[in-house]
Every structure is written in structure tokens, then in C-alpha cells.
């Protein structure tokens, strides 16, 4: 019975769940028919190691319209602002003390928005470098067909062995949670975004009440997408023109990245956590257990094998995107087990009152 249920779930996921596993779409270089002014807002906290190449890549954008970069230095202690350099297109703001109830990143973004004037706003992280064609490509997609917001899953680091083993799966699981085809379908209620690059119309941001409307969100990108989508189409895709330069050299680094917001994603619900773990065990662990535990003469063996083949095949396009060997697809159940454990760890941290930490900030009752 369990083997049959797991197989039916995978038939649905493979055939009817927005074809998430295809790892598409991707924006290709394009030039917009018109080029409105753009203000690029970069919130940064203790990003001295990455900020110089990030700002340089933004200032080097090949864009016909006017644009400027607004760096909001969120009380860095490592000289981030000084490392950013100087340029007529660059404005550096010193972040003001964070009010209660605001997440640190959103408070920094709100200050950047307040200092901006352009009709289009690009929010991007302080660890992402951009191809010179990137801004024009984003604007082109925002303009035709018209969208209120465009965001991209940028290419993540995949050099160390923990990254090669775990990072493609991070992207794959994100695609499963927010199937890009459903996000991009105006008729679907599914809304998601990848916060590394978000291009949004000022009018769309105003329509939801500005950044203040989502001020406490820790999963700010998807919360923003959920707020914007009722006002018009949004787009989510993969990027070949933007790359994260933040390394995750150790398994612990990736564990912390997951644990930071995993329990938040589950709305701090222990019942939802239990249901999620049971569901993940059914989806990822049941099939290989049946294959290894049963004799080929048993029907459960073949149902388990068929299910495992479907899940393994679904991972291959994401592995190709990250130029990793196909054999890593066979490790997906073990990788899923790691992500399940990190999710449980996120809940345990919350129960201990520790929350998660990021850039020397604890995410607790006062947000962070």
C-alpha cells in the first residue's frame, strides 16, 4: 500500500506538478524596446569580501536607460561601504537603527526605496555578480509580456564537494515547492520569487503598501511575490547572467542556510512539521527502502524501483544545469534526508529560543 501510494505521488509530481523538474525557464540576453530609469538597491551587512566585484558588475551594466546603484550599508563592522568604492552612479546610505518588527534586510531595502526615484526598482543581494547584459534582460522581460515583477534563481556556487552534493538539490527542492510554470501562470495562485534578483515596478510595490507591508517577513522574496501576484503577472526563472559568489565550503554552512528559515516556512507549526517529515519520508525514502528490503519477486520491489527511477530522472535536468555528473541523482534520497534533518534542527533551535543567526543577527521574537 505504501509503495503504491509513493508511486502515485511521483506520477503526479512528474506529470502534473508544473513540470518543475525541467529546471526551466531561463532568461536569455535581450534588449528592451524601451528603457525606463532603474534604481538598483543593494542591502549589505558585513559583505566586505564580496561587495567590490558586486558593485563593479552593477555599475558596468550595458543599459540604454538611466540607472544608479544605492548601497544600504546595514551597520557593517568590516568596512563594507569603503570596499564598495566611489562612482557617480553609486550612492551609499548608512543604515538607520532597525525598528522593532522589521527584518534587517527589509529595513535596509525600505531605506533604499525611500531614497530612490526611478519607476523600476531592482533588489539584489550583496553577494551576486551580474553580466553586463543582465539589467537590460530583466527589463525586457518585465516589459514584454508585461509583468509587475521579475525574479530569478541566480546560479549558486557549486565548487566544493558539499556544494556539489547539496546545492543542486537546494535549487531542485525550491522548484518543487514553487513550480516556476505555476508561478508564471496568472491563473494559478502559486506565487514565489528568488530574492537574489527582483525587478519590480514602483507602482506594484506601492499597490501592496510598500516594503512596510511585509516588514516582518523572513522569507521576504516569496512573501513579496504572494503580495504582488494578485495585482498582476509575475515571472520566476533561472538566470544565466547572475552568479552568487558566496561560498558554502562546509556541510555546516549549508545546514545553517536551510535551518535559518525552514521552520519559518512551516509557520512554526509542530503539526505541519510532523506532517512534512512524514510526507518527505514517503516521497524520498520509501522507494529505496522497498528496493533494498524486498526480493524482486515482491510487487513492492518493482513499485519502489519505478518510483525511485522517476525521482532520480526528475533530478537530472538540475544536475545538468549545474554541470554535475548524473550519478549524483542516485544520492537524492540521502540528500533529502539531510534536508529533513536540517528542517528538524530549525524547529529545535526555535524551541530552544535560539532561532537562527545570519550576519551576527539572531532571528527571534523581534524578527532580526
XYZ file of C-alpha atoms in Angstrom:
368
model
C 0.000 0.000 0.000
C 2.786 2.445 0.921
C 4.758 1.548 -2.190
C 1.697 2.157 -4.382
C 0.970 5.486 -2.679
C 4.562 6.665 -3.181
C 4.393 5.655 -6.848
C 1.119 7.536 -7.405
C 2.539 10.626 -5.709
C 5.523 10.541 -8.045
C 3.316 10.092 -11.081
C 1.534 13.272 -10.040
C 4.766 15.145 -9.342
C 6.327 14.105 -12.624
C 3.310 14.665 -14.873
C 1.058 17.257 -13.224
C 3.097 19.412 -10.837
C 4.036 22.173 -13.252
C 6.856 20.080 -14.735
C 9.057 21.600 -12.031
C 11.826 19.096 -12.742
C 12.588 20.541 -16.206
C 14.578 23.333 -14.497
C 13.170 25.986 -16.840
C 12.627 28.711 -17.956
C 15.833 30.738 -18.265
C 16.086 34.344 -19.409
C 18.400 34.763 -22.368
C 20.119 38.084 -23.177
C 17.670 40.592 -24.610
C 17.338 44.337 -25.223
C 14.073 46.051 -24.215
C 12.121 48.163 -26.695
C 12.154 50.972 -24.157
C 14.492 51.579 -21.250
C 12.892 53.211 -18.188
C 15.084 54.522 -15.380
C 16.105 51.922 -12.819
C 17.333 52.256 -9.249
C 19.329 49.223 -8.086
C 19.129 48.718 -4.323
C 21.710 46.547 -2.577
C 21.270 45.854 1.151
C 24.595 44.844 2.691
C 25.744 43.814 6.134
C 29.360 42.740 6.654
C 29.949 41.942 2.985
C 33.497 43.312 2.617
C 34.689 40.122 0.937
C 32.161 40.284 -1.902
C 30.914 43.852 -2.247
C 33.613 45.241 -4.592
C 33.011 42.842 -7.531
C 29.245 43.028 -6.964
C 29.105 46.829 -7.195
C 31.557 46.862 -10.096
C 29.349 44.439 -12.052
C 26.272 46.565 -11.428
C 27.978 49.784 -12.469
C 29.120 48.082 -15.684
C 25.604 47.301 -16.907
C 25.063 47.853 -20.634
C 21.679 49.530 -20.367
C 20.334 52.291 -22.594
C 18.329 53.964 -19.836
C 19.490 55.810 -16.751
C 20.325 53.706 -13.724
C 22.060 54.133 -10.408
C 23.120 51.879 -7.571
C 22.015 52.546 -3.998
C 24.047 50.589 -1.457
C 22.461 50.483 2.002
C 25.181 49.649 4.498
C 23.301 47.930 7.316
C 25.610 48.738 10.241
C 28.524 46.716 8.897
C 31.559 46.276 11.102
C 34.018 45.149 8.421
C 34.319 48.242 6.221
C 31.784 47.124 3.597
C 30.964 50.672 2.474
C 34.635 51.585 1.973
C 35.191 48.452 -0.121
C 32.345 49.428 -2.449
C 34.386 52.282 -3.914
C 33.106 55.515 -5.445
C 31.305 56.278 -8.675
C 28.915 58.991 -9.877
C 26.245 56.305 -10.275
C 26.786 54.955 -6.751
C 25.015 56.271 -3.648
C 25.974 54.810 -0.281
C 23.494 55.109 2.584
C 24.334 54.416 6.208
C 21.556 52.280 7.636
C 19.485 53.683 10.466
C 18.695 51.658 13.623
C 16.227 48.900 12.869
C 12.744 49.436 14.308
C 11.053 46.631 16.203
C 9.135 44.244 13.983
C 11.312 44.663 10.885
C 13.667 42.082 9.408
C 17.122 43.528 8.843
C 17.138 43.057 5.086
C 13.690 44.558 4.565
C 14.509 47.564 6.738
C 17.604 48.165 4.601
C 15.561 47.773 1.397
C 12.938 50.204 2.659
C 15.597 52.864 3.216
C 16.890 52.295 -0.293
C 13.371 52.579 -1.720
C 12.834 55.829 0.197
C 15.975 57.272 -1.415
C 15.011 56.121 -4.904
C 13.014 57.885 -7.621
C 13.025 55.562 -10.658
C 9.869 53.784 -11.880
C 11.674 50.432 -11.765
C 13.494 49.017 -8.752
C 15.997 46.169 -8.803
C 16.614 44.486 -5.454
C 19.761 42.367 -5.478
C 21.960 40.769 -2.854
C 25.467 41.857 -1.939
C 26.994 38.527 -2.975
C 25.771 38.361 -6.596
C 27.713 39.459 -9.655
C 25.940 40.430 -12.861
C 26.759 40.022 -16.533
C 26.695 43.465 -18.269
C 23.592 42.342 -20.184
C 21.618 41.378 -17.105
C 19.723 44.587 -16.332
C 18.598 45.018 -19.941
C 17.435 41.395 -19.999
C 15.414 41.789 -16.810
C 13.752 44.971 -18.069
C 12.995 43.306 -21.396
C 11.111 40.517 -19.612
C 9.277 42.979 -17.354
C 8.093 44.975 -20.353
C 7.043 42.239 -22.787
C 4.895 40.446 -21.971
C 4.110 42.907 -19.208
C 4.785 41.727 -15.679
C 4.668 43.504 -12.348
C 7.708 41.704 -11.010
C 10.524 39.570 -12.425
C 12.831 37.462 -10.265
C 15.484 34.845 -10.940
C 17.170 31.961 -9.242
C 20.768 33.015 -9.791
C 23.481 30.426 -10.355
C 24.763 29.322 -6.947
C 28.301 28.302 -6.056
C 28.956 24.663 -6.813
C 32.696 24.101 -6.387
C 33.396 22.351 -3.067
C 32.193 18.791 -2.550
C 29.442 19.847 -0.072
C 28.189 22.339 -2.656
C 28.267 19.794 -5.470
C 26.352 17.294 -3.361
C 23.806 19.621 -1.730
C 23.385 22.876 -3.695
C 21.758 21.469 -6.877
C 19.243 19.766 -4.590
C 18.516 23.101 -2.906
C 17.528 24.527 -6.298
C 15.605 21.363 -7.169
C 13.586 21.419 -3.937
C 12.838 25.119 -4.444
C 11.487 24.312 -7.911
C 9.331 21.602 -6.353
C 7.918 23.975 -3.724
C 7.289 26.761 -6.240
C 6.913 25.250 -9.733
C 8.062 28.047 -11.996
C 5.386 27.350 -14.615
C 2.677 27.754 -11.981
C 4.256 30.925 -10.593
C 4.295 32.371 -14.116
C 0.670 31.393 -14.800
C -1.640 34.308 -13.902
C -4.479 31.825 -13.369
C -2.533 29.917 -10.694
C -2.420 31.029 -7.071
C 1.150 29.758 -6.688
C 3.498 32.674 -6.039
C 7.225 32.527 -5.492
C 10.384 34.514 -6.070
C 14.118 34.204 -5.624
C 15.429 37.168 -3.691
C 18.836 37.348 -5.349
C 17.406 39.456 -8.159
C 13.950 41.023 -8.040
C 12.954 43.694 -10.553
C 9.681 45.322 -9.580
C 7.628 48.269 -10.749
C 7.333 51.092 -8.241
C 3.591 51.119 -8.876
C 3.347 47.419 -7.978
C 5.264 47.977 -4.755
C 3.015 50.921 -3.875
C -0.089 48.839 -4.596
C 0.770 46.384 -1.810
C 1.630 49.118 0.678
C 5.368 49.244 0.080
C 8.075 47.228 1.801
C 6.407 48.045 5.110
C 3.561 45.677 4.220
C 5.919 42.692 4.508
C 8.322 44.204 7.041
C 8.463 41.188 9.356
C 8.911 38.530 6.691
C 11.995 36.338 6.979
C 11.219 34.592 3.682
C 10.869 38.007 2.107
C 11.121 37.077 -1.576
C 8.197 34.643 -1.626
C 6.173 36.872 0.703
C 6.677 39.751 -1.735
C 5.639 37.570 -4.678
C 2.483 36.450 -2.859
C 1.552 40.074 -2.189
C 2.241 41.284 -5.745
C 0.667 38.493 -7.807
C -2.983 39.477 -7.135
C -2.155 42.836 -8.778
C -0.729 41.378 -11.994
C 1.539 38.765 -13.585
C 4.872 37.878 -12.044
C 7.756 35.905 -13.530
C 10.230 33.496 -11.947
C 13.032 31.849 -13.906
C 16.632 30.745 -13.820
C 19.480 33.104 -14.559
C 22.491 32.519 -16.742
C 23.552 36.144 -16.277
C 23.840 36.405 -12.486
C 26.004 34.341 -10.163
C 26.261 34.096 -6.402
C 29.853 34.344 -5.241
C 29.072 33.333 -1.672
C 30.859 30.033 -0.959
C 29.454 27.221 1.153
C 32.657 25.231 1.662
C 31.429 23.140 4.599
C 28.376 20.967 5.198
C 27.614 23.076 8.269
C 27.328 26.200 6.104
C 24.572 24.613 4.029
C 22.885 23.201 7.140
C 22.729 26.709 8.617
C 21.362 28.141 5.354
C 18.468 25.654 5.470
C 17.846 25.842 9.207
C 17.684 29.628 9.152
C 14.165 29.701 7.690
C 12.939 26.088 7.368
C 10.672 26.199 10.430
C 9.545 29.678 9.425
C 8.427 28.181 6.084
C 6.257 25.826 8.154
C 4.743 28.800 10.044
C 6.313 27.497 13.279
C 3.721 24.702 13.343
C 4.765 21.452 15.001
C 1.824 19.647 13.429
C 2.865 20.861 9.999
C 6.458 19.852 10.745
C 5.354 16.305 11.634
C 3.191 16.072 8.509
C 6.035 17.418 6.379
C 8.562 14.908 7.718
C 6.130 12.024 7.178
C 5.370 13.268 3.668
C 9.042 13.679 2.802
C 9.808 10.203 4.111
C 7.074 8.793 1.888
C 8.258 10.719 -1.173
C 12.019 10.228 -0.808
C 12.760 7.258 1.456
C 10.018 4.690 0.894
C 11.064 3.732 -2.631
C 14.755 2.946 -1.967
C 13.802 1.126 1.249
C 11.445 -1.125 -0.700
C 14.121 -1.769 -3.320
C 16.741 -2.759 -0.760
C 14.414 -4.600 1.636
C 12.285 -6.695 -0.729
C 13.013 -9.550 -3.090
C 12.352 -8.870 -6.798
C 9.529 -11.399 -6.623
C 7.507 -8.996 -4.474
C 5.329 -6.342 -6.203
C 6.547 -3.713 -3.746
C 10.068 -4.098 -5.103
C 9.034 -3.113 -8.631
C 6.797 -0.264 -7.460
C 9.695 1.016 -5.356
C 12.102 0.711 -8.273
C 9.742 2.550 -10.639
C 9.240 5.306 -8.063
C 12.970 5.660 -7.470
C 13.579 5.837 -11.225
C 11.026 8.650 -11.576
C 12.537 10.681 -8.738
C 16.072 10.079 -9.994
C 15.180 11.087 -13.565
C 13.495 14.249 -12.295
C 16.782 15.439 -10.759
C 18.843 15.090 -13.942
C 17.940 18.457 -15.580
C 19.008 20.341 -12.444
C 22.271 18.410 -12.301
C 22.889 19.288 -15.958
C 22.244 22.943 -15.172
C 24.986 22.776 -12.551
C 27.255 20.616 -14.734
C 27.351 17.787 -12.227
C 27.582 14.061 -13.034
C 24.308 12.200 -13.467
C 25.353 9.639 -10.847
C 24.700 12.224 -8.128
C 20.991 11.740 -8.831
C 21.263 8.386 -7.049
C 22.174 10.215 -3.834
C 18.938 12.240 -3.800
C 17.275 10.171 -1.020
C 20.289 10.744 1.231
C 20.363 14.436 0.357
C 16.649 14.662 1.121
C 17.359 13.036 4.489
C 19.940 15.759 5.173
C 17.388 18.472 4.338
C 14.797 16.777 6.564
C 17.288 16.715 9.431
C 18.142 20.399 8.924
C 14.417 21.222 8.977
C 14.051 19.385 12.283
C 17.151 21.233 13.506
C 15.470 24.513 12.602
C 12.487 23.571 14.767
C 14.731 22.500 17.644
C 16.557 25.844 17.503
C 13.221 27.621 17.678
C 12.116 25.528 20.660
C 15.334 26.397 22.481
C 14.726 30.067 21.863
C 17.892 30.305 19.815
C 16.352 30.960 16.440
C 18.757 31.172 13.553
C 21.667 33.514 13.052
C 22.730 35.394 9.960
C 25.390 38.083 9.737
C 25.734 38.121 13.548
C 21.994 38.715 13.990
C 19.703 36.320 15.835
C 16.267 35.830 14.317
C 13.985 35.779 17.290
C 10.802 37.350 18.528
C 11.867 40.795 17.397
C 12.430 39.430 13.875
C 16.130 40.301 13.232
